[in-house]
Amino acid sequence: MRKKILSTVRTLDTANTPLSRIAILGRVPYTTMVSGAGSGVSRHGDIAISRWRNDGTRDDYGQWCYLRDVLTGRTWSAGHQPVCADASSYHVVMSNDCVAFHRRDGFVETLTEIVVVPGAAAEARRVVVSNLSDAKAEIELTSYQEVVLASDASDRGHRAFSNLFVQTEWLPESASILAMRRPRSAKDQPVWCGHTIATCSAGNGSISCESDRARFI
């Protein structure tokens, strides 16, 4: 006898909820937690892929996608966090296997979908940008996260010291960046993760990378 798995769908029309609404995607060992504001954390076992703090008052840790109108300089994010710019409309759909953010900022509409790849220690985030006006628009997208590749406890103990052990390498031919946490002793194994940018044929412009947090900010 097969068990039927019921799909649970929750929707939000605002990120400003009294308590953070979250969805957990994937299954052990790889899981991703996403909040209604777009924040969250990805984990592989007890290893945090990106930096996160359990702060319900700010909710400002996660993997972000920034958008910038090149012509006007206006900047916002695919979710509510981290820019927290007011949107013309904001709608979040949370299901068992996907979290989708529908956002409209003026004449620019974005759809962001987050899923964990079944049977793999990986996740995919697709951002679809639509121009609803007749005027030409040039939108720049930037993906950002603070790589940890360690347990939350060790990262909380000394954030700056923890950063010293993360080494990155940019592979321009595949538009990918690799990050490795160097082992602190001969008994430890190095931990790796990768981040790849893929664009559709309609996109133009170059893809670049900046691994220096201070220069990025």
PDB file of N, CA and C in Angstrom, residues 24-91:
ATOM      1  N   ILE A  24      10.567  24.627   5.005  1.00  0.00           N
ATOM      2  CA  ILE A  24      11.776  23.815   4.972  1.00  0.00           C
ATOM      3  C   ILE A  24      11.699  22.898   3.767  1.00  0.00           C
ATOM      4  N   LEU A  25      12.667  23.031   2.877  1.00  0.00           N
ATOM      5  CA  LEU A  25      12.707  22.260   1.638  1.00  0.00           C
ATOM      6  C   LEU A  25      13.780  21.184   1.726  1.00  0.00           C
ATOM      7  N   GLY A  26      13.598  20.105   0.963  1.00  0.00           N
ATOM      8  CA  GLY A  26      14.598  19.049   0.906  1.00  0.00           C
ATOM      9  C   GLY A  26      14.412  18.028   2.001  1.00  0.00           C
ATOM     10  N   ARG A  27      15.402  17.185   2.143  1.00  0.00           N
ATOM     11  CA  ARG A  27      15.400  16.168   3.183  1.00  0.00           C
ATOM     12  C   ARG A  27      16.828  15.926   3.624  1.00  0.00           C
ATOM     13  N   VAL A  28      16.986  15.413   4.841  1.00  0.00           N
ATOM     14  CA  VAL A  28      18.315  15.161   5.387  1.00  0.00           C
ATOM     15  C   VAL A  28      19.105  14.268   4.434  1.00  0.00           C
ATOM     16  N   PRO A  29      20.377  14.630   4.136  1.00  0.00           N
ATOM     17  CA  PRO A  29      21.200  15.601   4.871  1.00  0.00           C
ATOM     18  C   PRO A  29      21.108  17.040   4.362  1.00  0.00           C
ATOM     19  N   TYR A  30      20.556  17.295   3.147  1.00  0.00           N
ATOM     20  CA  TYR A  30      20.569  18.652   2.605  1.00  0.00           C
ATOM     21  C   TYR A  30      19.189  19.269   2.742  1.00  0.00           C
ATOM     22  N   THR A  31      19.108  20.370   3.480  1.00  0.00           N
ATOM     23  CA  THR A  31      17.845  21.074   3.667  1.00  0.00           C
ATOM     24  C   THR A  31      18.063  22.575   3.522  1.00  0.00           C
ATOM     25  N   THR A  32      17.003  23.258   3.148  1.00  0.00           N
ATOM     26  CA  THR A  32      17.030  24.710   3.021  1.00  0.00           C
ATOM     27  C   THR A  32      15.816  25.294   3.734  1.00  0.00           C
ATOM     28  N   MET A  33      16.046  26.253   4.588  1.00  0.00           N
ATOM     29  CA  MET A  33      14.966  26.959   5.259  1.00  0.00           C
ATOM     30  C   MET A  33      14.815  28.340   4.628  1.00  0.00           C
ATOM     31  N   VAL A  34      13.579  28.696   4.280  1.00  0.00           N
ATOM     32  CA  VAL A  34      13.304  29.983   3.642  1.00  0.00           C
ATOM     33  C   VAL A  34      12.164  30.657   4.395  1.00  0.00           C
ATOM     34  N   SER A  35      12.321  31.936   4.702  1.00  0.00           N
ATOM     35  CA  SER A  35      11.269  32.677   5.388  1.00  0.00           C
ATOM     36  C   SER A  35      10.445  33.459   4.370  1.00  0.00           C
ATOM     37  N   GLY A  36       9.310  33.974   4.836  1.00  0.00           N
ATOM     38  CA  GLY A  36       8.443  34.755   3.960  1.00  0.00           C
ATOM     39  C   GLY A  36       9.061  36.053   3.507  1.00  0.00           C
ATOM     40  N   ALA A  37      10.147  36.466   4.164  1.00  0.00           N
ATOM     41  CA  ALA A  37      10.855  37.678   3.756  1.00  0.00           C
ATOM     42  C   ALA A  37      12.009  37.371   2.809  1.00  0.00           C
ATOM     43  N   GLY A  38      12.271  36.070   2.565  1.00  0.00           N
ATOM     44  CA  GLY A  38      13.345  35.691   1.652  1.00  0.00           C
ATOM     45  C   GLY A  38      14.642  35.336   2.329  1.00  0.00           C
ATOM     46  N   SER A  39      14.713  35.396   3.653  1.00  0.00           N
ATOM     47  CA  SER A  39      15.926  35.027   4.368  1.00  0.00           C
ATOM     48  C   SER A  39      15.950  33.519   4.605  1.00  0.00           C
ATOM     49  N   GLY A  40      17.009  33.031   5.280  1.00  0.00           N
ATOM     50  CA  GLY A  40      17.071  31.601   5.574  1.00  0.00           C
ATOM     51  C   GLY A  40      18.485  31.067   5.526  1.00  0.00           C
ATOM     52  N   VAL A  41      18.586  29.734   5.516  1.00  0.00           N
ATOM     53  CA  VAL A  41      19.896  29.096   5.562  1.00  0.00           C
ATOM     54  C   VAL A  41      19.800  27.725   4.901  1.00  0.00           C
ATOM     55  N   SER A  42      20.896  27.293   4.292  1.00  0.00           N
ATOM     56  CA  SER A  42      21.014  25.950   3.724  1.00  0.00           C
ATOM     57  C   SER A  42      22.021  25.168   4.551  1.00  0.00           C
ATOM     58  N   ARG A  43      21.722  23.873   4.763  1.00  0.00           N
ATOM     59  CA  ARG A  43      22.584  23.033   5.590  1.00  0.00           C
ATOM     60  C   ARG A  43      22.812  21.687   4.920  1.00  0.00           C
ATOM     61  N   HIS A  44      23.972  21.125   5.211  1.00  0.00           N
ATOM     62  CA  HIS A  44      24.254  19.740   4.850  1.00  0.00           C
ATOM     63  C   HIS A  44      24.684  19.042   6.134  1.00  0.00           C
ATOM     64  N   GLY A  45      23.762  18.277   6.715  1.00  0.00           N
ATOM     65  CA  GLY A  45      24.029  17.714   8.032  1.00  0.00           C
ATOM     66  C   GLY A  45      24.144  18.826   9.050  1.00  0.00           C
ATOM     67  N   ASP A  46      25.237  18.845   9.811  1.00  0.00           N
ATOM     68  CA  ASP A  46      25.433  19.903  10.802  1.00  0.00           C
ATOM     69  C   ASP A  46      26.288  21.042  10.263  1.00  0.00           C
ATOM     70  N   ILE A  47      26.523  21.048   8.959  1.00  0.00           N
ATOM     71  CA  ILE A  47      27.319  22.105   8.333  1.00  0.00           C
ATOM     72  C   ILE A  47      26.396  23.156   7.726  1.00  0.00           C
ATOM     73  N   ALA A  48      26.580  24.396   8.140  1.00  0.00           N
ATOM     74  CA  ALA A  48      25.839  25.508   7.553  1.00  0.00           C
ATOM     75  C   ALA A  48      26.567  25.976   6.298  1.00  0.00           C
ATOM     76  N   ILE A  49      25.856  26.013   5.177  1.00  0.00           N
ATOM     77  CA  ILE A  49      26.475  26.477   3.933  1.00  0.00           C
ATOM     78  C   ILE A  49      26.707  27.980   3.993  1.00  0.00           C
ATOM     79  N   SER A  50      25.717  28.712   4.468  1.00  0.00           N
ATOM     80  CA  SER A  50      25.810  30.161   4.540  1.00  0.00           C
ATOM     81  C   SER A  50      25.563  30.638   5.961  1.00  0.00           C
ATOM     82  N   ARG A  51      25.951  31.870   6.231  1.00  0.00           N
ATOM     83  CA  ARG A  51      25.826  32.430   7.587  1.00  0.00           C
ATOM     84  C   ARG A  51      24.373  32.749   7.901  1.00  0.00           C
ATOM     85  N   TRP A  52      23.968  32.421   9.125  1.00  0.00           N
ATOM     86  CA  TRP A  52      22.600  32.684   9.566  1.00  0.00           C
ATOM     87  C   TRP A  52      22.570  32.854  11.070  1.00  0.00           C
ATOM     88  N   ARG A  53      21.678  33.736  11.534  1.00  0.00           N
ATOM     89  CA  ARG A  53      21.455  33.920  12.956  1.00  0.00           C
ATOM     90  C   ARG A  53      19.945  33.897  13.208  1.00  0.00           C
ATOM     91  N   ASN A  54      19.558  33.272  14.301  1.00  0.00           N
ATOM     92  CA  ASN A  54      18.141  33.174  14.655  1.00  0.00           C
ATOM     93  C   ASN A  54      17.712  34.465  15.345  1.00  0.00           C
ATOM     94  N   ASP A  55      17.398  35.463  14.533  1.00  0.00           N
ATOM     95  CA  ASP A  55      17.002  36.770  15.053  1.00  0.00           C
ATOM     96  C   ASP A  55      15.672  37.150  14.407  1.00  0.00           C
ATOM     97  N   GLY A  56      14.579  36.891  15.108  1.00  0.00           N
ATOM     98  CA  GLY A  56      13.261  37.151  14.551  1.00  0.00           C
ATOM     99  C   GLY A  56      12.940  38.617  14.395  1.00  0.00           C
ATOM    100  N   THR A  57      13.669  39.493  15.085  1.00  0.00           N
ATOM    101  CA  THR A  57      13.390  40.924  14.977  1.00  0.00           C
ATOM    102  C   THR A  57      13.985  41.533  13.716  1.00  0.00           C
ATOM    103  N   ARG A  58      15.076  40.931  13.208  1.00  0.00           N
ATOM    104  CA  ARG A  58      15.720  41.481  12.011  1.00  0.00           C
ATOM    105  C   ARG A  58      15.548  40.562  10.808  1.00  0.00           C
ATOM    106  N   ASP A  59      15.744  39.253  11.013  1.00  0.00           N
ATOM    107  CA  ASP A  59      15.516  38.268   9.945  1.00  0.00           C
ATOM    108  C   ASP A  59      16.304  38.625   8.689  1.00  0.00           C
ATOM    109  N   ASP A  60      17.568  39.001   8.855  1.00  0.00           N
ATOM    110  CA  ASP A  60      18.324  39.562   7.729  1.00  0.00           C
ATOM    111  C   ASP A  60      19.565  38.753   7.369  1.00  0.00           C
ATOM    112  N   TYR A  61      19.486  37.439   7.525  1.00  0.00           N
ATOM    113  CA  TYR A  61      20.571  36.565   7.074  1.00  0.00           C
ATOM    114  C   TYR A  61      20.036  35.616   6.011  1.00  0.00           C
ATOM    115  N   GLY A  62      20.830  35.375   4.975  1.00  0.00           N
ATOM    116  CA  GLY A  62      20.388  34.449   3.942  1.00  0.00           C
ATOM    117  C   GLY A  62      21.201  34.580   2.676  1.00  0.00           C
ATOM    118  N   GLN A  63      20.688  33.967   1.629  1.00  0.00           N
ATOM    119  CA  GLN A  63      21.270  34.096   0.291  1.00  0.00           C
ATOM    120  C   GLN A  63      20.387  35.044  -0.491  1.00  0.00           C
ATOM    121  N   TRP A  64      20.985  36.112  -0.987  1.00  0.00           N
ATOM    122  CA  TRP A  64      20.183  37.182  -1.565  1.00  0.00           C
ATOM    123  C   TRP A  64      20.345  37.284  -3.076  1.00  0.00           C
ATOM    124  N   CYS A  65      19.331  37.890  -3.685  1.00  0.00           N
ATOM    125  CA  CYS A  65      19.431  38.309  -5.083  1.00  0.00           C
ATOM    126  C   CYS A  65      19.023  39.778  -5.133  1.00  0.00           C
ATOM    127  N   TYR A  66      20.000  40.635  -5.452  1.00  0.00           N
ATOM    128  CA  TYR A  66      19.738  42.069  -5.588  1.00  0.00           C
ATOM    129  C   TYR A  66      19.398  42.387  -7.048  1.00  0.00           C
ATOM    130  N   LEU A  67      18.518  43.357  -7.242  1.00  0.00           N
ATOM    131  CA  LEU A  67      18.215  43.864  -8.572  1.00  0.00           C
ATOM    132  C   LEU A  67      18.477  45.366  -8.597  1.00  0.00           C
ATOM    133  N   ARG A  68      19.053  45.826  -9.688  1.00  0.00           N
ATOM    134  CA  ARG A  68      19.338  47.254  -9.814  1.00  0.00           C
ATOM    135  C   ARG A  68      18.977  47.727 -11.208  1.00  0.00           C
ATOM    136  N   ASP A  69      18.187  48.793 -11.249  1.00  0.00           N
ATOM    137  CA  ASP A  69      17.872  49.436 -12.518  1.00  0.00           C
ATOM    138  C   ASP A  69      19.086  50.270 -12.914  1.00  0.00           C
ATOM    139  N   VAL A  70      19.771  49.859 -13.964  1.00  0.00           N
ATOM    140  CA  VAL A  70      21.012  50.517 -14.365  1.00  0.00           C
ATOM    141  C   VAL A  70      20.773  51.969 -14.756  1.00  0.00           C
ATOM    142  N   LEU A  71      19.618  52.272 -15.332  1.00  0.00           N
ATOM    143  CA  LEU A  71      19.347  53.630 -15.805  1.00  0.00           C
ATOM    144  C   LEU A  71      19.026  54.592 -14.672  1.00  0.00           C
ATOM    145  N   THR A  72      18.312  54.125 -13.650  1.00  0.00           N
ATOM    146  CA  THR A  72      17.906  55.011 -12.554  1.00  0.00           C
ATOM    147  C   THR A  72      18.730  54.807 -11.289  1.00  0.00           C
ATOM    148  N   GLY A  73      19.412  53.649 -11.158  1.00  0.00           N
ATOM    149  CA  GLY A  73      20.167  53.358  -9.955  1.00  0.00           C
ATOM    150  C   GLY A  73      19.321  52.798  -8.820  1.00  0.00           C
ATOM    151  N   ARG A  74      18.030  52.623  -9.035  1.00  0.00           N
ATOM    152  CA  ARG A  74      17.157  52.094  -7.978  1.00  0.00           C
ATOM    153  C   ARG A  74      17.491  50.633  -7.710  1.00  0.00           C
ATOM    154  N   THR A  75      17.561  50.268  -6.421  1.00  0.00           N
ATOM    155  CA  THR A  75      17.951  48.916  -6.021  1.00  0.00           C
ATOM    156  C   THR A  75      16.888  48.306  -5.127  1.00  0.00           C
ATOM    157  N   TRP A  76      16.600  47.025  -5.318  1.00  0.00           N
ATOM    158  CA  TRP A  76      15.689  46.285  -4.463  1.00  0.00           C
ATOM    159  C   TRP A  76      16.127  44.828  -4.465  1.00  0.00           C
ATOM    160  N   SER A  77      15.403  43.963  -3.776  1.00  0.00           N
ATOM    161  CA  SER A  77      15.768  42.553  -3.706  1.00  0.00           C
ATOM    162  C   SER A  77      14.618  41.689  -4.183  1.00  0.00           C
ATOM    163  N   ALA A  78      14.955  40.459  -4.578  1.00  0.00           N
ATOM    164  CA  ALA A  78      13.943  39.554  -5.122  1.00  0.00           C
ATOM    165  C   ALA A  78      12.912  39.175  -4.067  1.00  0.00           C
ATOM    166  N   GLY A  79      13.330  39.111  -2.805  1.00  0.00           N
ATOM    167  CA  GLY A  79      12.411  38.968  -1.683  1.00  0.00           C
ATOM    168  C   GLY A  79      12.311  40.307  -0.974  1.00  0.00           C
ATOM    169  N   HIS A  80      11.746  40.308   0.223  1.00  0.00           N
ATOM    170  CA  HIS A  80      11.694  41.566   0.975  1.00  0.00           C
ATOM    171  C   HIS A  80      13.064  41.915   1.542  1.00  0.00           C
ATOM    172  N   GLN A  81      13.734  40.926   2.119  1.00  0.00           N
ATOM    173  CA  GLN A  81      15.080  41.124   2.643  1.00  0.00           C
ATOM    174  C   GLN A  81      16.102  40.989   1.518  1.00  0.00           C
ATOM    175  N   PRO A  82      17.259  41.628   1.600  1.00  0.00           N
ATOM    176  CA  PRO A  82      17.712  42.460   2.718  1.00  0.00           C
ATOM    177  C   PRO A  82      17.496  43.955   2.516  1.00  0.00           C
ATOM    178  N   VAL A  83      17.065  44.373   1.301  1.00  0.00           N
ATOM    179  CA  VAL A  83      16.913  45.806   1.036  1.00  0.00           C
ATOM    180  C   VAL A  83      15.695  46.366   1.757  1.00  0.00           C
ATOM    181  N   CYS A  84      14.639  45.539   1.879  1.00  0.00           N
ATOM    182  CA  CYS A  84      13.393  45.931   2.556  1.00  0.00           C
ATOM    183  C   CYS A  84      12.704  47.102   1.860  1.00  0.00           C
ATOM    184  N   ALA A  85      12.878  47.210   0.546  1.00  0.00           N
ATOM    185  CA  ALA A  85      12.186  48.247  -0.218  1.00  0.00           C
ATOM    186  C   ALA A  85      10.724  47.860  -0.386  1.00  0.00           C
ATOM    187  N   ASP A  86       9.825  48.835  -0.254  1.00  0.00           N
ATOM    188  CA  ASP A  86       8.403  48.574  -0.433  1.00  0.00           C
ATOM    189  C   ASP A  86       8.120  48.197  -1.884  1.00  0.00           C
ATOM    190  N   ALA A  87       7.319  47.157  -2.067  1.00  0.00           N
ATOM    191  CA  ALA A  87       6.972  46.689  -3.414  1.00  0.00           C
ATOM    192  C   ALA A  87       5.568  47.136  -3.779  1.00  0.00           C
ATOM    193  N   SER A  88       5.304  47.267  -5.085  1.00  0.00           N
ATOM    194  CA  SER A  88       3.950  47.567  -5.547  1.00  0.00           C
ATOM    195  C   SER A  88       3.009  46.413  -5.201  1.00  0.00           C
ATOM    196  N   SER A  89       3.503  45.196  -5.286  1.00  0.00           N
ATOM    197  CA  SER A  89       2.765  44.013  -4.845  1.00  0.00           C
ATOM    198  C   SER A  89       3.764  42.956  -4.419  1.00  0.00           C
ATOM    199  N   TYR A  90       3.365  42.101  -3.464  1.00  0.00           N
ATOM    200  CA  TYR A  90       4.263  41.103  -2.887  1.00  0.00           C
ATOM    201  C   TYR A  90       3.423  39.887  -2.522  1.00  0.00           C
ATOM    202  N   HIS A  91       3.830  38.726  -3.025  1.00  0.00           N
ATOM    203  CA  HIS A  91       3.056  37.506  -2.780  1.00  0.00           C
ATOM    204  C   HIS A  91       4.021  36.328  -2.687  1.00  0.00           C
TER     205      HIS A  91
END
